[in-house]
Coordinates of C-alpha atoms and ligand atoms in Angstrom, one line a residue:
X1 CA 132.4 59.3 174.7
X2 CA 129.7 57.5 175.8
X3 CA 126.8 59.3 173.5
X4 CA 129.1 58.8 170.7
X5 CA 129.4 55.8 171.6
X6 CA 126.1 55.2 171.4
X7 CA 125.5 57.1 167.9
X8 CA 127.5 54.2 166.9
X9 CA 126.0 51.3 168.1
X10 CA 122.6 52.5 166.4
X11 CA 124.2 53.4 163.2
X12 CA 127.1 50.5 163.3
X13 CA 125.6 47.8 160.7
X14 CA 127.1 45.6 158.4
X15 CA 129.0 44.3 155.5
X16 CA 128.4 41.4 153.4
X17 CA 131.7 39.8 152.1
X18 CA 132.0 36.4 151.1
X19 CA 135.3 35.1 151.3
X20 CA 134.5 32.1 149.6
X21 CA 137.3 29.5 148.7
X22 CA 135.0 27.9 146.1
X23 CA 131.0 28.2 146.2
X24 CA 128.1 28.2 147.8
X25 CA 128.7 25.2 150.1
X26 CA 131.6 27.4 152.1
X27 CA 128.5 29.0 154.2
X28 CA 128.3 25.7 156.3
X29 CA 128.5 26.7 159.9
X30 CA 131.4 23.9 160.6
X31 CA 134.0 25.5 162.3
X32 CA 136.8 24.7 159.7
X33 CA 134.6 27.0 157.3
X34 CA 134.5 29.8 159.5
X35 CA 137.5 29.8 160.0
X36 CA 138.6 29.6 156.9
X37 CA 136.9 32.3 155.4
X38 CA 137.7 34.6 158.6
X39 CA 141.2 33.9 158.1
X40 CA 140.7 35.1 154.5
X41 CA 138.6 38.1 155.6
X42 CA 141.2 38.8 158.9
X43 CA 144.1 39.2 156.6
X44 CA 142.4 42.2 154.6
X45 CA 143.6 44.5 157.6
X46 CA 146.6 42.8 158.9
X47 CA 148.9 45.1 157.5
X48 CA 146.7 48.1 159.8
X49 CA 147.3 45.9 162.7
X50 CA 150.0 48.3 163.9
X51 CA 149.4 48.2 167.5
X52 CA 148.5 45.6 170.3
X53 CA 148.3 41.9 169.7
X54 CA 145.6 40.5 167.4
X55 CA 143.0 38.5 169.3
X56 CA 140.2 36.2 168.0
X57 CA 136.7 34.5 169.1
X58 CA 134.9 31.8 166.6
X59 CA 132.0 30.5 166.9
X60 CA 130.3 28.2 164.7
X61 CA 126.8 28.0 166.6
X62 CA 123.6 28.7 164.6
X63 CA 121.4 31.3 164.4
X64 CA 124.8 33.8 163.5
X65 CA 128.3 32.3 163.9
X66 CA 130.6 34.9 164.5
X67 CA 134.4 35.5 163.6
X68 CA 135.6 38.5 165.7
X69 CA 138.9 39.6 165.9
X70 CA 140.1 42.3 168.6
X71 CA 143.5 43.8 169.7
X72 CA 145.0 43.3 172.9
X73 CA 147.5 46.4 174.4
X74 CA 147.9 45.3 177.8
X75 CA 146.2 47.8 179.6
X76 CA 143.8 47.0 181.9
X77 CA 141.2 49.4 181.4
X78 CA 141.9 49.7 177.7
X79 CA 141.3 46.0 177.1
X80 CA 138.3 45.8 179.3
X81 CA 136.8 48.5 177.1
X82 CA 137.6 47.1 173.6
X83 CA 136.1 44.1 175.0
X84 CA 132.9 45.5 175.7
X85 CA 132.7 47.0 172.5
X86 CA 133.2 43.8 170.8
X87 CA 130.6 42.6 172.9
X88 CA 128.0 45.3 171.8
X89 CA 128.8 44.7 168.4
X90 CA 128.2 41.3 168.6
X91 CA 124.9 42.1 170.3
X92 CA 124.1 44.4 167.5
X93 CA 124.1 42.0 164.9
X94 CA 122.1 39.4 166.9
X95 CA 119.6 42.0 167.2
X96 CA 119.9 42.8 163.3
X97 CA 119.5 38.8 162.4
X98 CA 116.5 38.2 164.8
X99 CA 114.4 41.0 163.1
X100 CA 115.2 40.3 160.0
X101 CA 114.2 36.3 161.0
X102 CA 111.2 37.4 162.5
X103 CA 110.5 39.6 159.3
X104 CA 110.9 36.6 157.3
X105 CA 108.5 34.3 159.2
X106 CA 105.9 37.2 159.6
X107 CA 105.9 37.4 155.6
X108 CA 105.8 33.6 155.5
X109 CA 109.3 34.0 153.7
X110 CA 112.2 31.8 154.4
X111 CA 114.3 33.6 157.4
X112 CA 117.6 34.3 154.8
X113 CA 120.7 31.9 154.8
X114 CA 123.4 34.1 157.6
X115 CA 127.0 32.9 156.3
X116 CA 128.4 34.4 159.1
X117 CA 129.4 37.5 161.2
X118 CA 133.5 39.0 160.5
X119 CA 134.3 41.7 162.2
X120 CA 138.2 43.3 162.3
X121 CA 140.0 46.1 162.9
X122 CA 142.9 48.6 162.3
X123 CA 144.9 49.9 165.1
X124 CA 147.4 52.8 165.3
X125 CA 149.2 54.3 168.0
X126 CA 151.1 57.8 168.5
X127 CA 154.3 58.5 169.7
X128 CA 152.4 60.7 172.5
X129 CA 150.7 57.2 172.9
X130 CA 147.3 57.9 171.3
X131 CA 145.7 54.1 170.9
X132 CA 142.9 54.1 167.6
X133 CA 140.9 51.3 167.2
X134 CA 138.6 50.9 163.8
X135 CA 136.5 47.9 163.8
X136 CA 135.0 46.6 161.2
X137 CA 131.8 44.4 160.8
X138 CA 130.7 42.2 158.2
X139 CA 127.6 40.4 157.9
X140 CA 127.7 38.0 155.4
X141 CA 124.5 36.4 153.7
X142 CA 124.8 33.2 151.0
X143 CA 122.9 36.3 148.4
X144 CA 125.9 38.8 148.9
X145 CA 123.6 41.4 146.7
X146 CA 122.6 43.5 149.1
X147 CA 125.7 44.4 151.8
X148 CA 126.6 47.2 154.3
X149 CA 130.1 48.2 155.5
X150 CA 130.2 50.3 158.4
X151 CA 132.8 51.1 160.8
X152 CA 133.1 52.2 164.4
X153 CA 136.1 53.9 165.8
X154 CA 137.7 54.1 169.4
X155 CA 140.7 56.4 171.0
X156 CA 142.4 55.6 174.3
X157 CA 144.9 57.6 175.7
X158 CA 147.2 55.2 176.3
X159 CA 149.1 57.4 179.5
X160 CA 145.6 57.5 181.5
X161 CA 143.5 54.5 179.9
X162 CA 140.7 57.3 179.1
X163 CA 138.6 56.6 176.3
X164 CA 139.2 60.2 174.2
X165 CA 136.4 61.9 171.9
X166 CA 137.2 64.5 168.9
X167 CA 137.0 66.9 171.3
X168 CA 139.6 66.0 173.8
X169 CA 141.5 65.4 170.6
X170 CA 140.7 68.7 168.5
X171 CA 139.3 72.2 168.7
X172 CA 135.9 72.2 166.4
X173 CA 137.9 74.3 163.3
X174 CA 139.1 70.5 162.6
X175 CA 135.7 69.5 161.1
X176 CA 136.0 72.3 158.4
X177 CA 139.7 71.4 157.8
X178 CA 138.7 67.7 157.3
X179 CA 135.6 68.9 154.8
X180 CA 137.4 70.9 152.7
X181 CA 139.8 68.3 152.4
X182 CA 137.6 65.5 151.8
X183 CA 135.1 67.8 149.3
X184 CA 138.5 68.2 147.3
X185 CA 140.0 65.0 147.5
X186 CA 136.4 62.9 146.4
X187 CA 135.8 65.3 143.3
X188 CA 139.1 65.3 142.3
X189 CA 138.9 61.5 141.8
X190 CA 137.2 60.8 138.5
X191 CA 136.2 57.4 139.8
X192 CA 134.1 59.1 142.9
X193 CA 133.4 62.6 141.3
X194 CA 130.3 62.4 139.7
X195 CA 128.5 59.5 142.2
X196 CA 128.9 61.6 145.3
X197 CA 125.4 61.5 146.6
X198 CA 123.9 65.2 146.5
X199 CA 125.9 69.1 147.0
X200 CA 129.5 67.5 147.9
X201 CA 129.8 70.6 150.1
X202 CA 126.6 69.4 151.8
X203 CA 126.8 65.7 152.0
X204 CA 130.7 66.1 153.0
X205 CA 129.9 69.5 155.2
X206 CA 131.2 70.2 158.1
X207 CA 127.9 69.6 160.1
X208 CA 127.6 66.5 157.9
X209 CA 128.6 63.9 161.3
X210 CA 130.9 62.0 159.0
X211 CA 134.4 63.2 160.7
X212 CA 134.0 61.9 164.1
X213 CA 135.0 58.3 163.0
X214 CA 139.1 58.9 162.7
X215 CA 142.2 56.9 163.8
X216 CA 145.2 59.3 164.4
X217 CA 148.9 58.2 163.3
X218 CA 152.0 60.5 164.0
X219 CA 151.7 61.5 160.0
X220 CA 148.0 61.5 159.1
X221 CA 144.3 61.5 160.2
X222 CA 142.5 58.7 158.3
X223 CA 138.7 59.1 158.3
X224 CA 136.3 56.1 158.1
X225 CA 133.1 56.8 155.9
X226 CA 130.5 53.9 156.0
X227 CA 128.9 52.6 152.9
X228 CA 126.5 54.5 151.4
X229 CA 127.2 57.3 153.8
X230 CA 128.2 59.5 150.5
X231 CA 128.8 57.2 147.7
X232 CA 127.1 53.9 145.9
X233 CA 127.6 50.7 147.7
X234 CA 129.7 50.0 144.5
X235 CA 132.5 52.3 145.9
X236 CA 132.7 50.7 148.8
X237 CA 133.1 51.6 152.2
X238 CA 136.2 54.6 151.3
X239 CA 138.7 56.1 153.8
X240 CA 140.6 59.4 153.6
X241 CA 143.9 59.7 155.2
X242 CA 144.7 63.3 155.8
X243 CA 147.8 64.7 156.5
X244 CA 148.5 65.9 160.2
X245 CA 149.5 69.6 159.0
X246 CA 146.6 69.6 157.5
X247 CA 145.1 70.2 161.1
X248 CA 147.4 73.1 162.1
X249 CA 145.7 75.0 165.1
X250 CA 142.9 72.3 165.6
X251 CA 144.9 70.0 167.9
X252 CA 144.5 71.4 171.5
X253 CA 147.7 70.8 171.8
X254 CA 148.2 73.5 169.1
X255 CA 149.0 77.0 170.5
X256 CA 145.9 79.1 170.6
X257 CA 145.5 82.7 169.5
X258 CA 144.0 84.8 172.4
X259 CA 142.5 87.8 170.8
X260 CA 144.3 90.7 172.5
X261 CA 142.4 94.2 172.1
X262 CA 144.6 97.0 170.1
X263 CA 143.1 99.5 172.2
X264 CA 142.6 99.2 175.9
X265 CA 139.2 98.8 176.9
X266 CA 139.5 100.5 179.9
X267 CA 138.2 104.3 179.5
X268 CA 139.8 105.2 182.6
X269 CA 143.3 103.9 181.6
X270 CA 145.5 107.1 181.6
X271 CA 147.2 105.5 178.9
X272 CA 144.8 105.2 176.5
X273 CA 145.9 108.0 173.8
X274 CA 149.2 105.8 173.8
X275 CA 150.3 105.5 170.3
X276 CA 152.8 102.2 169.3
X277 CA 155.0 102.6 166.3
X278 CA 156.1 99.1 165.1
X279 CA 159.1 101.0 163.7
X280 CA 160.4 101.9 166.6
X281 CA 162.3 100.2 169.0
X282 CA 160.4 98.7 171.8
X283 CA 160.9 97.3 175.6
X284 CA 159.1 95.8 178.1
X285 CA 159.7 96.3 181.8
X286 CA 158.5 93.2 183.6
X287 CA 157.7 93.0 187.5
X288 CA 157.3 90.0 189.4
X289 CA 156.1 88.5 192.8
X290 CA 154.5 92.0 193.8
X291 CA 152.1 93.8 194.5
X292 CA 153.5 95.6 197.2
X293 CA 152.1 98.7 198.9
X294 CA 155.2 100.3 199.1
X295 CA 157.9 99.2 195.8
X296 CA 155.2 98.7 193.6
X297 CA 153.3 102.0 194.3
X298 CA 157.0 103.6 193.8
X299 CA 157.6 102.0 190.2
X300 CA 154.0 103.1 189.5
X301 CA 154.5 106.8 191.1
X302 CA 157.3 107.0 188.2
X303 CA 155.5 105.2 185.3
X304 CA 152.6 107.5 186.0
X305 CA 155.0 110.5 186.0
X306 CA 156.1 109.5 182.2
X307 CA 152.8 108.5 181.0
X308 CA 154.7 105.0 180.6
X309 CA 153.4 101.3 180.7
X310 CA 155.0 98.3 182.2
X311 CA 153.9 94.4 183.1
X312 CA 153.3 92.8 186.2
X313 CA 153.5 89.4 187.0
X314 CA 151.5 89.5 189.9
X315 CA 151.3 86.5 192.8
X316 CA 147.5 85.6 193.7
X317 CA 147.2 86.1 197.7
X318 CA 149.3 89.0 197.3
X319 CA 146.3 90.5 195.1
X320 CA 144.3 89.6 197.6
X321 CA 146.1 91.0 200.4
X322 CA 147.1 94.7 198.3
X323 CA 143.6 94.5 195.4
X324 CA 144.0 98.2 195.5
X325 CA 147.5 98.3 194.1
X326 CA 147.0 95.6 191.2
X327 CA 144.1 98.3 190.5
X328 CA 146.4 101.2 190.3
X329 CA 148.4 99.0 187.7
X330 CA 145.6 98.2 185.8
X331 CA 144.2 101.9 186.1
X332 CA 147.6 103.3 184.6
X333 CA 147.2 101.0 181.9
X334 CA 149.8 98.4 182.4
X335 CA 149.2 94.6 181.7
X336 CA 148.8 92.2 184.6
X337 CA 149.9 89.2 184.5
X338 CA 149.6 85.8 186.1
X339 CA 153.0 84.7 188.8
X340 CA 150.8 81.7 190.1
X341 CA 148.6 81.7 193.8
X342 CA 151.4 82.0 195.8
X343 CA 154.5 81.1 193.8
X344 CA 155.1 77.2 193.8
X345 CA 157.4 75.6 192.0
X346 CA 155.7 74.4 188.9
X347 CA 157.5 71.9 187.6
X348 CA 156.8 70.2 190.6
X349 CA 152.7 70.0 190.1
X350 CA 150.4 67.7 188.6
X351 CA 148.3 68.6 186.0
X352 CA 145.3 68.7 188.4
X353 CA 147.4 71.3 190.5
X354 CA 148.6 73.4 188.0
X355 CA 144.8 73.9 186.6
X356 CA 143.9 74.5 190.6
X357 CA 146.4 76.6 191.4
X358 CA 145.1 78.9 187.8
X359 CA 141.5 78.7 188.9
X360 CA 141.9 80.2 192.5
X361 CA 144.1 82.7 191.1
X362 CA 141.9 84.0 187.8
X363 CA 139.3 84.1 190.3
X364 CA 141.1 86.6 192.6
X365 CA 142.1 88.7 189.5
X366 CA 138.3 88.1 187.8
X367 CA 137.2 89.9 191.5
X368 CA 139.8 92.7 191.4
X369 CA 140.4 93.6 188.5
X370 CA 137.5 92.3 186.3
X371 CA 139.6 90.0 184.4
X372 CA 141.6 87.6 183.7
X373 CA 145.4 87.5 182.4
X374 CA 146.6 86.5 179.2
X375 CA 149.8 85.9 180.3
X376 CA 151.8 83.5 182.7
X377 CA 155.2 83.7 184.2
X378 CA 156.0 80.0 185.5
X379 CA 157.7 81.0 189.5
X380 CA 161.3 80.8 189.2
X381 CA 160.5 80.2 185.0
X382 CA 160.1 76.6 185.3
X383 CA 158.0 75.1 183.1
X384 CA 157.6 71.4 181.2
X385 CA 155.2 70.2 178.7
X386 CA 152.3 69.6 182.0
X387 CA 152.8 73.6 183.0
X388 CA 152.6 74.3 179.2
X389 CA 149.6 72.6 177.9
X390 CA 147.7 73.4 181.4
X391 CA 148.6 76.7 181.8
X392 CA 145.6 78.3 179.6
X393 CA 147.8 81.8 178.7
X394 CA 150.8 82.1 176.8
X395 CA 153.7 81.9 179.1
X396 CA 156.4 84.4 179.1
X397 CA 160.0 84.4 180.2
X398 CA 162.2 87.2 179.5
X399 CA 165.5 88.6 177.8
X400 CA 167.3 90.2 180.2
X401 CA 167.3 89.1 184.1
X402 CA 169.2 92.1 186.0
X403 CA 169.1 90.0 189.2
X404 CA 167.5 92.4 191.2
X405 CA 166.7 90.2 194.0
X406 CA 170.2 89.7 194.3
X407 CA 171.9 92.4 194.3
X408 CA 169.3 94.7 195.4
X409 CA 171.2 97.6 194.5
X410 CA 169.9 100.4 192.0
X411 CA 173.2 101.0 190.3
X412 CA 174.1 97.0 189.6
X413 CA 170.2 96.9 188.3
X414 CA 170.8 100.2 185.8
X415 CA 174.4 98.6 184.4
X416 CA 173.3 95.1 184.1
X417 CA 170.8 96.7 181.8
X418 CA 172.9 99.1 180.0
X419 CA 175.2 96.4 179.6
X420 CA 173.4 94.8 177.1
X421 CA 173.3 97.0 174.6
X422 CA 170.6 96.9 172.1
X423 CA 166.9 96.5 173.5
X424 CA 165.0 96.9 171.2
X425 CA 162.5 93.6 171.7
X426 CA 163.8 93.0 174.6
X427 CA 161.4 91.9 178.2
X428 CA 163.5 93.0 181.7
X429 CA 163.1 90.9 184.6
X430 CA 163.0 92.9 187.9
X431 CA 160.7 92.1 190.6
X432 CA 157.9 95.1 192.6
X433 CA 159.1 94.2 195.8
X434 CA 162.1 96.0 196.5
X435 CA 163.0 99.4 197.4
X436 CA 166.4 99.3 195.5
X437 CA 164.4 98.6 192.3
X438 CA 162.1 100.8 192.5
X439 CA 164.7 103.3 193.2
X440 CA 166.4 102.2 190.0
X441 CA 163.4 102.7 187.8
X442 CA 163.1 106.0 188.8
X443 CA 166.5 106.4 186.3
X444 CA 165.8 104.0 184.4
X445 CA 162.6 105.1 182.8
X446 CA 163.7 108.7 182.0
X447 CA 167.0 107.3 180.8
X448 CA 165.4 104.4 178.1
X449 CA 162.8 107.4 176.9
X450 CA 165.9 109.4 176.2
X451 CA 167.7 106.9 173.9
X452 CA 164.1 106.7 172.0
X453 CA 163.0 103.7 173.0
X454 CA 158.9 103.1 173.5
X455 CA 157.8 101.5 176.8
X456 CA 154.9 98.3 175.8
X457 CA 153.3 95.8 177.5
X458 CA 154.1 92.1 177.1
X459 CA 151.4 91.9 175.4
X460 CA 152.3 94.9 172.8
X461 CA 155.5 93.5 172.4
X462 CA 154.5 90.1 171.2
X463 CA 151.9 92.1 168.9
X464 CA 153.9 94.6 167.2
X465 CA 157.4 93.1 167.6
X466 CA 157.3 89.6 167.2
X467 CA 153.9 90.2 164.8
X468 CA 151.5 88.0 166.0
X469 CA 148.2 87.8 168.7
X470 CA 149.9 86.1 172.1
X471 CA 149.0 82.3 171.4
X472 CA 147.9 80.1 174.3
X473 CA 150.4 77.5 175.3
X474 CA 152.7 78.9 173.9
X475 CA 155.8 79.7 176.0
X476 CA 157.8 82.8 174.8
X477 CA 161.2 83.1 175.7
X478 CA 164.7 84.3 175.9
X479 CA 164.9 83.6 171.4
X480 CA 162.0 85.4 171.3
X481 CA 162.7 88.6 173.0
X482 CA 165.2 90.3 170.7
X483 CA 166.4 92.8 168.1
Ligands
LIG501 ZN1 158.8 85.1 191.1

């Protein structure tokens, strides 16, 4: 934030508006003209005052009175921040009025008559409490023929108090969104069409810098271009509000397609030659909280027997305790998945632990196996919107829980299955850790080949049944996984 913040400060300028009641006279530095005129110039964004309290500082002392008016939220940190911001901007146009004084007297020209510095705002806030603040300056001379307009724009997350950039906002595909938008909005208007400065597609490109000045409401993205950034001062300083949906798959919030490989890149994976007919029905065996030397090897012993796949959801320290049996998985070309370090509740975790507990477990698969999972099975499957959105795979869940763990009997596992019918779509929860599963795979395998179905991945299933690339943060669940 803080280079941007900077790129701002050198290319925030200025706007020359006169509010005046009546003529000339009203740039008299009294106080009672100030604020006059700021009150006149204040009310042009009342109406985009839609969050925090609206603040103001006058000053009628020579060389440049000022007329500043700021939002207060009530947050600390926030307020502090905006503060200094106004404070730099102020500086700014100090800066701007001594040189252009000291031009003056170097060119034995009067220094030029300074009405007075306005500068407002517009502020928006999100119902997931996203705080956008748009200032705007104006620098207002007695000769109001020459004036800039430019803005400056500043996000808080409201929850944290940390100042946000585009990029903890969007993923860079935003920019190109927010061109093509703006390319066909501005030559679509006949009164901007023909005055856009240069190739629209250049001057309102993508790599132009002109999108990173944006407030965000819960319905639209409204960019701030300054004057003569791409039009005639005549036009004004324009904005463009954009619709949100415009921005599909550019929030990071928005699930994120992880490119999944059609064929396994592993040469060594036995099941390599393994054709998938989207046609035909599909299921996914699913194993959690393994590996174990003994029940996993046992499942594997009988997937390897029928050249079949299956997914497991394997716990961190246990990979690190058994590597050689989360390489047999991988070698017989089944998926492996992510069941946490060492299977905490994940609900109860902050967002700092959740991305902890991911990093020390990728980096136990990254050593064993060479990678890291695309998917995540929350412990226990509980998950909320701080497990989602910090949990970098999609999550999965499943259809059909045979309660395994409980019963741990192989019959009770085989009818809880055959008990539901159809399966076509369908991910089965058992867990590579007991015998009496193990046992009932051994049926199980030959017995679901038999009634034609095709053994997948996870991974497979969400490709070629549910017809899309598994998308990151996105949690896939019991609606997902059926006929
Ligand atoms: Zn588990």
């Amino acid at each position: 934030m803080k280079k941007i913040a900077k790129a701002w400060f050198c290319r925030f300028l200025v706007l020359i508006f006169l509010f005046c009641a009546g003529t000339a006279t009203c740039v008299s530095a009294a106080t009672d003209s100030i604020q006059a005129s700021a009150d006149t110039y204040f009310a042009l964004t009342k109406e985009k005052q839609t969050a925090g309290k609206a603040a103001q500082t006058i000053s009628a002392k020579a060389p440049l009175p000022y007329a500043i008016e700021y939002p207060v939220i009530g947050n600390e940190v926030i307020d502090q921040k905006i503060m200094e911001t106004v404070k730099q901007i102020q500086t700014a146009y100090e800066k701007l009025y001594a040189k252009e004084a000291e031009e003056a007297t170097r060119n034995h020209l009067r220094p030029k008559e300074i009405a007075a510095l306005y500068v407002s705002y517009e502020s928006y806030l999100t119902e997931d409490g996203i705080y956008s603040v748009v200032f705007h300056g104006s620098y207002g001379k007695a000769d109001s023929s020459l004036f800039f307009t430019k803005y400056k724009a500043l996000l808080f997350d409201l929850n944290t108090g940390e100042t946000l950039s585009w990029e903890d906002v969007f993923r860079p595909s935003y920019k190109e969104k927010a061109s093509a938008y703006a390319i066909s909005y501005f030559t679509g208007q006949e009164e901007y069409q023909n005055r856009i400065f240069g190739d629209p597609a250049v001057t309102l490109g993508s790599e132009s810098g002109l999108f990173d000045t944006f407030a965000l409401t819960d319905t639209s993205v409204i960019f701030y271009f300054d004057k003569y950034a791409i039009l005639p001062a005549s036009c004004g300083a324009p904005t463009l509000s954009v619709p949100r949906e415009t921005f599909s798959g550019s929030y990071l919030t928005d699930p994120e397609e992880i490119l999944v490989p059609k064929q396994p890149d592993e040469t060594e994976t036995k099941a390599e030659g393994r054709t998938i007919d989207p046609n035909k029905p599909m299921v996914a065996l699913t194993f959690d909280d393994g590996p174990s030397p003994a029940a996993t090897n046992r499942i594997l012993d009988t997937l390897e027997k029928y050249g079949v796949v299956a997914t497991f959801f394997d716990v961190g320290y246990r990979v690190e305790r058994y590597p050689e049996v989360t390489k047999r998985e991988r070698a017989l070309g089944c998926e492996i998945g992510s069941h946490s370090y060492d299977h905490k509740d994940f609900k109860t975790l902050s967002a700092a632990q959740i991305k902890a507990d991911h990093a020390k477990t990728n980096a136990v698969f990254e050593k064993t196996i060479g990678k890291t999972p695309t998917l995540f099975r929350p412990p226990y499957g509980n998950y909320n919107e701080t497990v989602r959105l910090n949990s970098p795979y999609s999550l999965v869940l499943w259809s059909v829980d045979t309660l395994d763990w409980k019963s741990r009997n192989a019959q009770s596992i085989l009818s809880s299955i055959s008990s539901e019918g159809n399966l076509d779509g369908k991910v089965i929860l058992m867990h590579g850790i007991y015998d009496s599963t193990a046992k009932a795979v051994e049926q199980l395998v030959p017995s679901l080949l038999e009634q034609g179905y095709q053994l997948v991945t996870v991974s497979e299933l969400i490709q070629y049944h549910l017809n899309e690339t598994p998308q990151k943060n996105k949690v896939y669940h019991y609606g997902h996984f059926q006929p």
